[in-house]
Amino acid sequence: GGGMSTALPFIARPAYLDGSMAGDVGFDPLGLAANPDRLQFMREAELKHSRIAMLAAVGWPVAELFHSNMAHSLGLKSMLQAGERVPSILNGGLAHTMAPYWPYMAAALVAGGAIEAFAATGALESTPLDESKRSLELSEIKHGRIAMLAIAAMAFQEAFTGVGVVSQLMNVLHPATFSPEELNSFSATLLARAL
């Protein structure tokens, strides 16, 4: 402890954030992780959320690029919302589009809970980190934090504009060049070349 927080240099670093964890910059202004058990729980939750966000940050634009064409080639209905948007809670598409898949998602949740219960027994404990593994851990937490911000930005961007993030990006890079239909044609070409 001691010293000033790296994240908020105008406040003191909490004593329990001693820099021993990768990515610790002394940020807990509300004291939410003031005891060791709570700190460990919060770190595990941050890692889980960041890993999911890293997958989603790649999966979201890839779904916008390829989903409609893949669904069409397989004779399935596209799950993208109007404007080639990925279904999310904010655009109202998640509940309706994903309804047929809820049993599978519930099964995945139960499987995840079983794995979590197994991990809680201590069977998955690892050895202390050497310096190279610590560097990888720091990279993971930093990339995960950026990915969590990116996913939140994508969700809000699509919810407020009604246009998919890939279509918006293409229009920023090449104004008035790509409509969602033209983007589908582009992704179909990419998909055909990949297959």
PDB file of C-alpha atoms in Angstrom:
ATOM      1  CA  GLY A   1       0.000   0.000   0.000  1.00  0.00           C
ATOM      2  CA  GLY A   2       0.956   3.595   0.421  1.00  0.00           C
ATOM      3  CA  GLY A   3       1.560   6.175  -2.234  1.00  0.00           C
ATOM      4  CA  MET A   4      -0.899   7.474  -4.757  1.00  0.00           C
ATOM      5  CA  SER A   5      -3.115   5.483  -7.085  1.00  0.00           C
ATOM      6  CA  THR A   6      -1.786   5.163 -10.626  1.00  0.00           C
ATOM      7  CA  ALA A   7      -5.331   5.211 -12.014  1.00  0.00           C
ATOM      8  CA  LEU A   8      -6.460   8.240  -9.992  1.00  0.00           C
ATOM      9  CA  PRO A   9      -3.281  10.074  -8.975  1.00  0.00           C
ATOM     10  CA  PHE A  10      -5.179  12.522  -6.765  1.00  0.00           C
ATOM     11  CA  ILE A  11      -6.271   9.799  -4.292  1.00  0.00           C
ATOM     12  CA  ALA A  12      -4.247   7.489  -2.063  1.00  0.00           C
ATOM     13  CA  ARG A  13      -3.696   3.907  -3.178  1.00  0.00           C
ATOM     14  CA  PRO A  14      -5.749   1.508  -0.995  1.00  0.00           C
ATOM     15  CA  ALA A  15      -3.467  -0.564   1.257  1.00  0.00           C
ATOM     16  CA  TYR A  16      -4.943  -3.866   0.017  1.00  0.00           C
ATOM     17  CA  LEU A  17      -3.973  -3.019  -3.589  1.00  0.00           C
ATOM     18  CA  ASP A  18      -0.252  -3.533  -3.130  1.00  0.00           C
ATOM     19  CA  GLY A  19       0.669  -4.158  -6.772  1.00  0.00           C
ATOM     20  CA  SER A  20       1.044  -7.919  -6.320  1.00  0.00           C
ATOM     21  CA  MET A  21      -1.673  -8.678  -8.902  1.00  0.00           C
ATOM     22  CA  ALA A  22      -1.089  -8.041 -12.595  1.00  0.00           C
ATOM     23  CA  GLY A  23      -2.799  -4.864 -13.732  1.00  0.00           C
ATOM     24  CA  ASP A  24      -3.162  -3.455 -10.208  1.00  0.00           C
ATOM     25  CA  VAL A  25      -3.134   0.327 -10.565  1.00  0.00           C
ATOM     26  CA  GLY A  26      -4.666   1.115  -7.191  1.00  0.00           C
ATOM     27  CA  PHE A  27      -8.203   1.631  -8.483  1.00  0.00           C
ATOM     28  CA  ASP A  28     -10.949   0.871  -5.964  1.00  0.00           C
ATOM     29  CA  PRO A  29     -12.309   4.285  -4.944  1.00  0.00           C
ATOM     30  CA  LEU A  30     -15.448   2.761  -3.399  1.00  0.00           C
ATOM     31  CA  GLY A  31     -13.611   0.089  -1.408  1.00  0.00           C
ATOM     32  CA  LEU A  32     -15.548  -2.770  -3.031  1.00  0.00           C
ATOM     33  CA  ALA A  33     -12.683  -5.239  -2.621  1.00  0.00           C
ATOM     34  CA  ALA A  34     -11.425  -4.266   0.821  1.00  0.00           C
ATOM     35  CA  ASN A  35     -10.954  -7.817   2.137  1.00  0.00           C
ATOM     36  CA  PRO A  36      -8.762 -10.525   0.543  1.00  0.00           C
ATOM     37  CA  ASP A  37     -11.638 -12.892  -0.291  1.00  0.00           C
ATOM     38  CA  ARG A  38     -13.644 -10.144  -1.954  1.00  0.00           C
ATOM     39  CA  LEU A  39     -10.545  -8.947  -3.852  1.00  0.00           C
ATOM     40  CA  GLN A  40      -9.934 -12.462  -5.202  1.00  0.00           C
ATOM     41  CA  PHE A  41     -13.616 -12.792  -6.173  1.00  0.00           C
ATOM     42  CA  MET A  42     -13.543  -9.429  -7.979  1.00  0.00           C
ATOM     43  CA  ARG A  43     -10.349 -10.362  -9.868  1.00  0.00           C
ATOM     44  CA  GLU A  44     -11.840 -13.681 -10.998  1.00  0.00           C
ATOM     45  CA  ALA A  45     -15.014 -11.922 -12.125  1.00  0.00           C
ATOM     46  CA  GLU A  46     -12.965  -9.324 -14.012  1.00  0.00           C
ATOM     47  CA  LEU A  47     -10.996 -12.072 -15.785  1.00  0.00           C
ATOM     48  CA  LYS A  48     -14.145 -13.975 -16.746  1.00  0.00           C
ATOM     49  CA  HIS A  49     -15.874 -10.878 -18.071  1.00  0.00           C
ATOM     50  CA  SER A  50     -12.759  -9.738 -19.908  1.00  0.00           C
ATOM     51  CA  ARG A  51     -12.284 -13.120 -21.619  1.00  0.00           C
ATOM     52  CA  ILE A  52     -15.886 -13.110 -22.802  1.00  0.00           C
ATOM     53  CA  ALA A  53     -15.511  -9.500 -23.958  1.00  0.00           C
ATOM     54  CA  MET A  54     -12.365 -10.334 -25.938  1.00  0.00           C
ATOM     55  CA  LEU A  55     -14.251 -13.094 -27.759  1.00  0.00           C
ATOM     56  CA  ALA A  56     -17.236 -10.816 -28.309  1.00  0.00           C
ATOM     57  CA  ALA A  57     -15.100  -7.929 -29.591  1.00  0.00           C
ATOM     58  CA  VAL A  58     -13.993 -10.199 -32.426  1.00  0.00           C
ATOM     59  CA  GLY A  59     -17.251 -12.119 -32.801  1.00  0.00           C
ATOM     60  CA  TRP A  60     -19.518  -9.069 -33.070  1.00  0.00           C
ATOM     61  CA  PRO A  61     -18.020  -7.595 -36.272  1.00  0.00           C
ATOM     62  CA  VAL A  62     -17.369 -11.058 -37.727  1.00  0.00           C
ATOM     63  CA  ALA A  63     -21.065 -11.884 -37.227  1.00  0.00           C
ATOM     64  CA  GLU A  64     -22.066  -8.677 -38.989  1.00  0.00           C
ATOM     65  CA  LEU A  65     -19.736  -9.454 -41.876  1.00  0.00           C
ATOM     66  CA  PHE A  66     -20.530 -13.120 -42.452  1.00  0.00           C
ATOM     67  CA  HIS A  67     -23.701 -14.209 -40.639  1.00  0.00           C
ATOM     68  CA  SER A  68     -26.352 -13.240 -43.193  1.00  0.00           C
ATOM     69  CA  ASN A  69     -24.503 -14.874 -46.067  1.00  0.00           C
ATOM     70  CA  MET A  70     -23.682 -18.010 -44.084  1.00  0.00           C
ATOM     71  CA  ALA A  71     -27.301 -18.326 -42.929  1.00  0.00           C
ATOM     72  CA  HIS A  72     -28.556 -17.831 -46.484  1.00  0.00           C
ATOM     73  CA  SER A  73     -26.130 -20.434 -47.891  1.00  0.00           C
ATOM     74  CA  LEU A  74     -27.344 -22.921 -45.251  1.00  0.00           C
ATOM     75  CA  GLY A  75     -31.013 -22.117 -45.863  1.00  0.00           C
ATOM     76  CA  LEU A  76     -31.462 -20.541 -42.421  1.00  0.00           C
ATOM     77  CA  LYS A  77     -33.028 -17.253 -41.359  1.00  0.00           C
ATOM     78  CA  SER A  78     -30.566 -14.484 -40.527  1.00  0.00           C
ATOM     79  CA  MET A  79     -30.518 -13.540 -36.845  1.00  0.00           C
ATOM     80  CA  LEU A  80     -29.204 -10.020 -37.483  1.00  0.00           C
ATOM     81  CA  GLN A  81     -31.542  -7.145 -36.711  1.00  0.00           C
ATOM     82  CA  ALA A  82     -32.549  -4.418 -39.165  1.00  0.00           C
ATOM     83  CA  GLY A  83     -29.486  -2.454 -40.231  1.00  0.00           C
ATOM     84  CA  GLU A  84     -27.318  -5.598 -40.015  1.00  0.00           C
ATOM     85  CA  ARG A  85     -27.082  -5.265 -36.233  1.00  0.00           C
ATOM     86  CA  VAL A  86     -26.060  -8.128 -33.966  1.00  0.00           C
ATOM     87  CA  PRO A  87     -28.875  -8.991 -31.507  1.00  0.00           C
ATOM     88  CA  SER A  88     -28.276  -7.378 -28.127  1.00  0.00           C
ATOM     89  CA  ILE A  89     -30.313  -6.353 -25.109  1.00  0.00           C
ATOM     90  CA  LEU A  90     -30.087  -2.686 -26.083  1.00  0.00           C
ATOM     91  CA  ASN A  91     -31.505  -3.121 -29.602  1.00  0.00           C
ATOM     92  CA  GLY A  92     -34.244  -5.486 -28.410  1.00  0.00           C
ATOM     93  CA  GLY A  93     -33.073  -8.366 -30.545  1.00  0.00           C
ATOM     94  CA  LEU A  94     -31.646 -10.698 -27.952  1.00  0.00           C
ATOM     95  CA  ALA A  95     -34.895 -11.934 -26.411  1.00  0.00           C
ATOM     96  CA  HIS A  96     -36.725 -12.497 -29.693  1.00  0.00           C
ATOM     97  CA  THR A  97     -33.956 -13.729 -31.950  1.00  0.00           C
ATOM     98  CA  MET A  98     -32.324 -16.023 -29.428  1.00  0.00           C
ATOM     99  CA  ALA A  99     -35.530 -17.615 -28.071  1.00  0.00           C
ATOM    100  CA  PRO A 100     -34.985 -20.964 -29.849  1.00  0.00           C
ATOM    101  CA  TYR A 101     -31.485 -21.146 -28.374  1.00  0.00           C
ATOM    102  CA  TRP A 102     -32.340 -20.445 -24.715  1.00  0.00           C
ATOM    103  CA  PRO A 103     -32.293 -24.174 -23.758  1.00  0.00           C
ATOM    104  CA  TYR A 104     -28.741 -24.476 -25.139  1.00  0.00           C
ATOM    105  CA  MET A 105     -27.693 -21.316 -23.366  1.00  0.00           C
ATOM    106  CA  ALA A 106     -29.176 -22.632 -20.112  1.00  0.00           C
ATOM    107  CA  ALA A 107     -27.245 -25.890 -20.595  1.00  0.00           C
ATOM    108  CA  ALA A 108     -24.030 -23.892 -21.148  1.00  0.00           C
ATOM    109  CA  LEU A 109     -24.745 -21.937 -17.968  1.00  0.00           C
ATOM    110  CA  VAL A 110     -25.221 -25.166 -15.987  1.00  0.00           C
ATOM    111  CA  ALA A 111     -21.999 -26.597 -17.471  1.00  0.00           C
ATOM    112  CA  GLY A 112     -20.157 -23.385 -16.570  1.00  0.00           C
ATOM    113  CA  GLY A 113     -21.521 -23.598 -13.026  1.00  0.00           C
ATOM    114  CA  ALA A 114     -20.315 -27.196 -12.740  1.00  0.00           C
ATOM    115  CA  ILE A 115     -16.837 -26.193 -13.911  1.00  0.00           C
ATOM    116  CA  GLU A 116     -16.864 -23.285 -11.456  1.00  0.00           C
ATOM    117  CA  ALA A 117     -17.842 -25.621  -8.611  1.00  0.00           C
ATOM    118  CA  PHE A 118     -15.037 -28.006  -9.588  1.00  0.00           C
ATOM    119  CA  ALA A 119     -12.551 -25.105  -9.689  1.00  0.00           C
ATOM    120  CA  ALA A 120     -13.698 -23.997  -6.226  1.00  0.00           C
ATOM    121  CA  THR A 121     -12.429 -27.297  -4.816  1.00  0.00           C
ATOM    122  CA  GLY A 122      -8.887 -26.127  -5.596  1.00  0.00           C
ATOM    123  CA  ALA A 123      -8.305 -28.826  -8.200  1.00  0.00           C
ATOM    124  CA  LEU A 124      -7.314 -26.250 -10.815  1.00  0.00           C
ATOM    125  CA  GLU A 125      -4.824 -24.300  -8.684  1.00  0.00           C
ATOM    126  CA  SER A 126      -1.644 -23.366 -10.502  1.00  0.00           C
ATOM    127  CA  THR A 127       1.903 -22.725  -9.416  1.00  0.00           C
ATOM    128  CA  PRO A 128       3.111 -19.169  -8.732  1.00  0.00           C
ATOM    129  CA  LEU A 129       3.833 -17.120 -11.836  1.00  0.00           C
ATOM    130  CA  ASP A 130       7.318 -16.584 -13.123  1.00  0.00           C
ATOM    131  CA  GLU A 131       8.118 -13.267 -14.802  1.00  0.00           C
ATOM    132  CA  SER A 132       7.148 -14.299 -18.370  1.00  0.00           C
ATOM    133  CA  LYS A 133       3.802 -15.675 -17.213  1.00  0.00           C
ATOM    134  CA  ARG A 134       3.232 -12.494 -15.216  1.00  0.00           C
ATOM    135  CA  SER A 135       3.771 -10.469 -18.386  1.00  0.00           C
ATOM    136  CA  LEU A 136       1.164 -12.597 -20.173  1.00  0.00           C
ATOM    137  CA  GLU A 137      -1.240 -12.130 -17.267  1.00  0.00           C
ATOM    138  CA  LEU A 138      -0.763  -8.355 -17.449  1.00  0.00           C
ATOM    139  CA  SER A 139      -1.410  -8.418 -21.205  1.00  0.00           C
ATOM    140  CA  GLU A 140      -4.557 -10.473 -20.687  1.00  0.00           C
ATOM    141  CA  ILE A 141      -6.024  -8.117 -18.099  1.00  0.00           C
ATOM    142  CA  LYS A 142      -5.177  -4.997 -20.126  1.00  0.00           C
ATOM    143  CA  HIS A 143      -6.625  -6.424 -23.343  1.00  0.00           C
ATOM    144  CA  GLY A 144      -9.668  -7.630 -21.438  1.00  0.00           C
ATOM    145  CA  ARG A 145     -10.331  -4.209 -19.953  1.00  0.00           C
ATOM    146  CA  ILE A 146     -10.113  -2.612 -23.392  1.00  0.00           C
ATOM    147  CA  ALA A 147     -12.408  -5.306 -24.823  1.00  0.00           C
ATOM    148  CA  MET A 148     -15.028  -4.675 -22.112  1.00  0.00           C
ATOM    149  CA  LEU A 149     -15.037  -0.985 -23.033  1.00  0.00           C
ATOM    150  CA  ALA A 150     -15.190  -1.849 -26.751  1.00  0.00           C
ATOM    151  CA  ILE A 151     -18.190  -4.157 -26.367  1.00  0.00           C
ATOM    152  CA  ALA A 152     -20.060  -1.580 -24.308  1.00  0.00           C
ATOM    153  CA  ALA A 153     -19.298   1.022 -26.982  1.00  0.00           C
ATOM    154  CA  MET A 154     -20.480  -1.290 -29.778  1.00  0.00           C
ATOM    155  CA  ALA A 155     -23.746  -2.065 -27.980  1.00  0.00           C
ATOM    156  CA  PHE A 156     -24.513   1.608 -27.311  1.00  0.00           C
ATOM    157  CA  GLN A 157     -23.433   2.643 -30.794  1.00  0.00           C
ATOM    158  CA  GLU A 158     -25.783   0.172 -32.470  1.00  0.00           C
ATOM    159  CA  ALA A 159     -28.623   0.919 -30.058  1.00  0.00           C
ATOM    160  CA  PHE A 160     -28.498   4.665 -30.618  1.00  0.00           C
ATOM    161  CA  THR A 161     -27.769   4.732 -34.350  1.00  0.00           C
ATOM    162  CA  GLY A 162     -29.709   1.680 -35.542  1.00  0.00           C
ATOM    163  CA  VAL A 163     -26.816   0.710 -37.825  1.00  0.00           C
ATOM    164  CA  GLY A 164     -24.304  -2.114 -37.406  1.00  0.00           C
ATOM    165  CA  VAL A 165     -20.792  -1.268 -36.262  1.00  0.00           C
ATOM    166  CA  VAL A 166     -19.167  -2.669 -39.410  1.00  0.00           C
ATOM    167  CA  SER A 167     -21.459  -0.622 -41.679  1.00  0.00           C
ATOM    168  CA  GLN A 168     -20.655   2.469 -39.630  1.00  0.00           C
ATOM    169  CA  LEU A 169     -16.925   1.791 -39.777  1.00  0.00           C
ATOM    170  CA  MET A 170     -17.019   1.268 -43.548  1.00  0.00           C
ATOM    171  CA  ASN A 171     -18.966   4.502 -43.962  1.00  0.00           C
ATOM    172  CA  VAL A 172     -16.414   6.378 -41.847  1.00  0.00           C
ATOM    173  CA  LEU A 173     -13.522   4.951 -43.858  1.00  0.00           C
ATOM    174  CA  HIS A 174     -15.297   5.351 -47.210  1.00  0.00           C
ATOM    175  CA  PRO A 175     -18.207   7.806 -46.814  1.00  0.00           C
ATOM    176  CA  ALA A 176     -21.315   7.057 -48.874  1.00  0.00           C
ATOM    177  CA  THR A 177     -19.660   3.945 -50.300  1.00  0.00           C
ATOM    178  CA  PHE A 178     -21.108   1.018 -48.373  1.00  0.00           C
ATOM    179  CA  SER A 179     -24.763   0.357 -47.611  1.00  0.00           C
ATOM    180  CA  PRO A 180     -25.678  -2.726 -45.527  1.00  0.00           C
ATOM    181  CA  GLU A 181     -26.601  -4.474 -48.789  1.00  0.00           C
ATOM    182  CA  GLU A 182     -23.228  -3.642 -50.339  1.00  0.00           C
ATOM    183  CA  LEU A 183     -21.526  -4.808 -47.175  1.00  0.00           C
ATOM    184  CA  ASN A 184     -23.361  -8.141 -47.467  1.00  0.00           C
ATOM    185  CA  SER A 185     -22.115  -8.455 -51.036  1.00  0.00           C
ATOM    186  CA  PHE A 186     -18.580  -7.700 -49.831  1.00  0.00           C
ATOM    187  CA  SER A 187     -18.797 -10.282 -47.041  1.00  0.00           C
ATOM    188  CA  ALA A 188     -20.254 -12.856 -49.454  1.00  0.00           C
ATOM    189  CA  THR A 189     -17.223 -12.360 -51.680  1.00  0.00           C
ATOM    190  CA  LEU A 190     -14.866 -12.786 -48.719  1.00  0.00           C
ATOM    191  CA  LEU A 191     -16.738 -15.899 -47.577  1.00  0.00           C
ATOM    192  CA  ALA A 192     -16.673 -17.449 -51.073  1.00  0.00           C
ATOM    193  CA  ARG A 193     -12.912 -16.878 -51.263  1.00  0.00           C
ATOM    194  CA  ALA A 194     -12.409 -18.410 -47.821  1.00  0.00           C
ATOM    195  CA  LEU A 195     -14.323 -21.559 -48.752  1.00  0.00           C
TER     196      LEU A 195
END
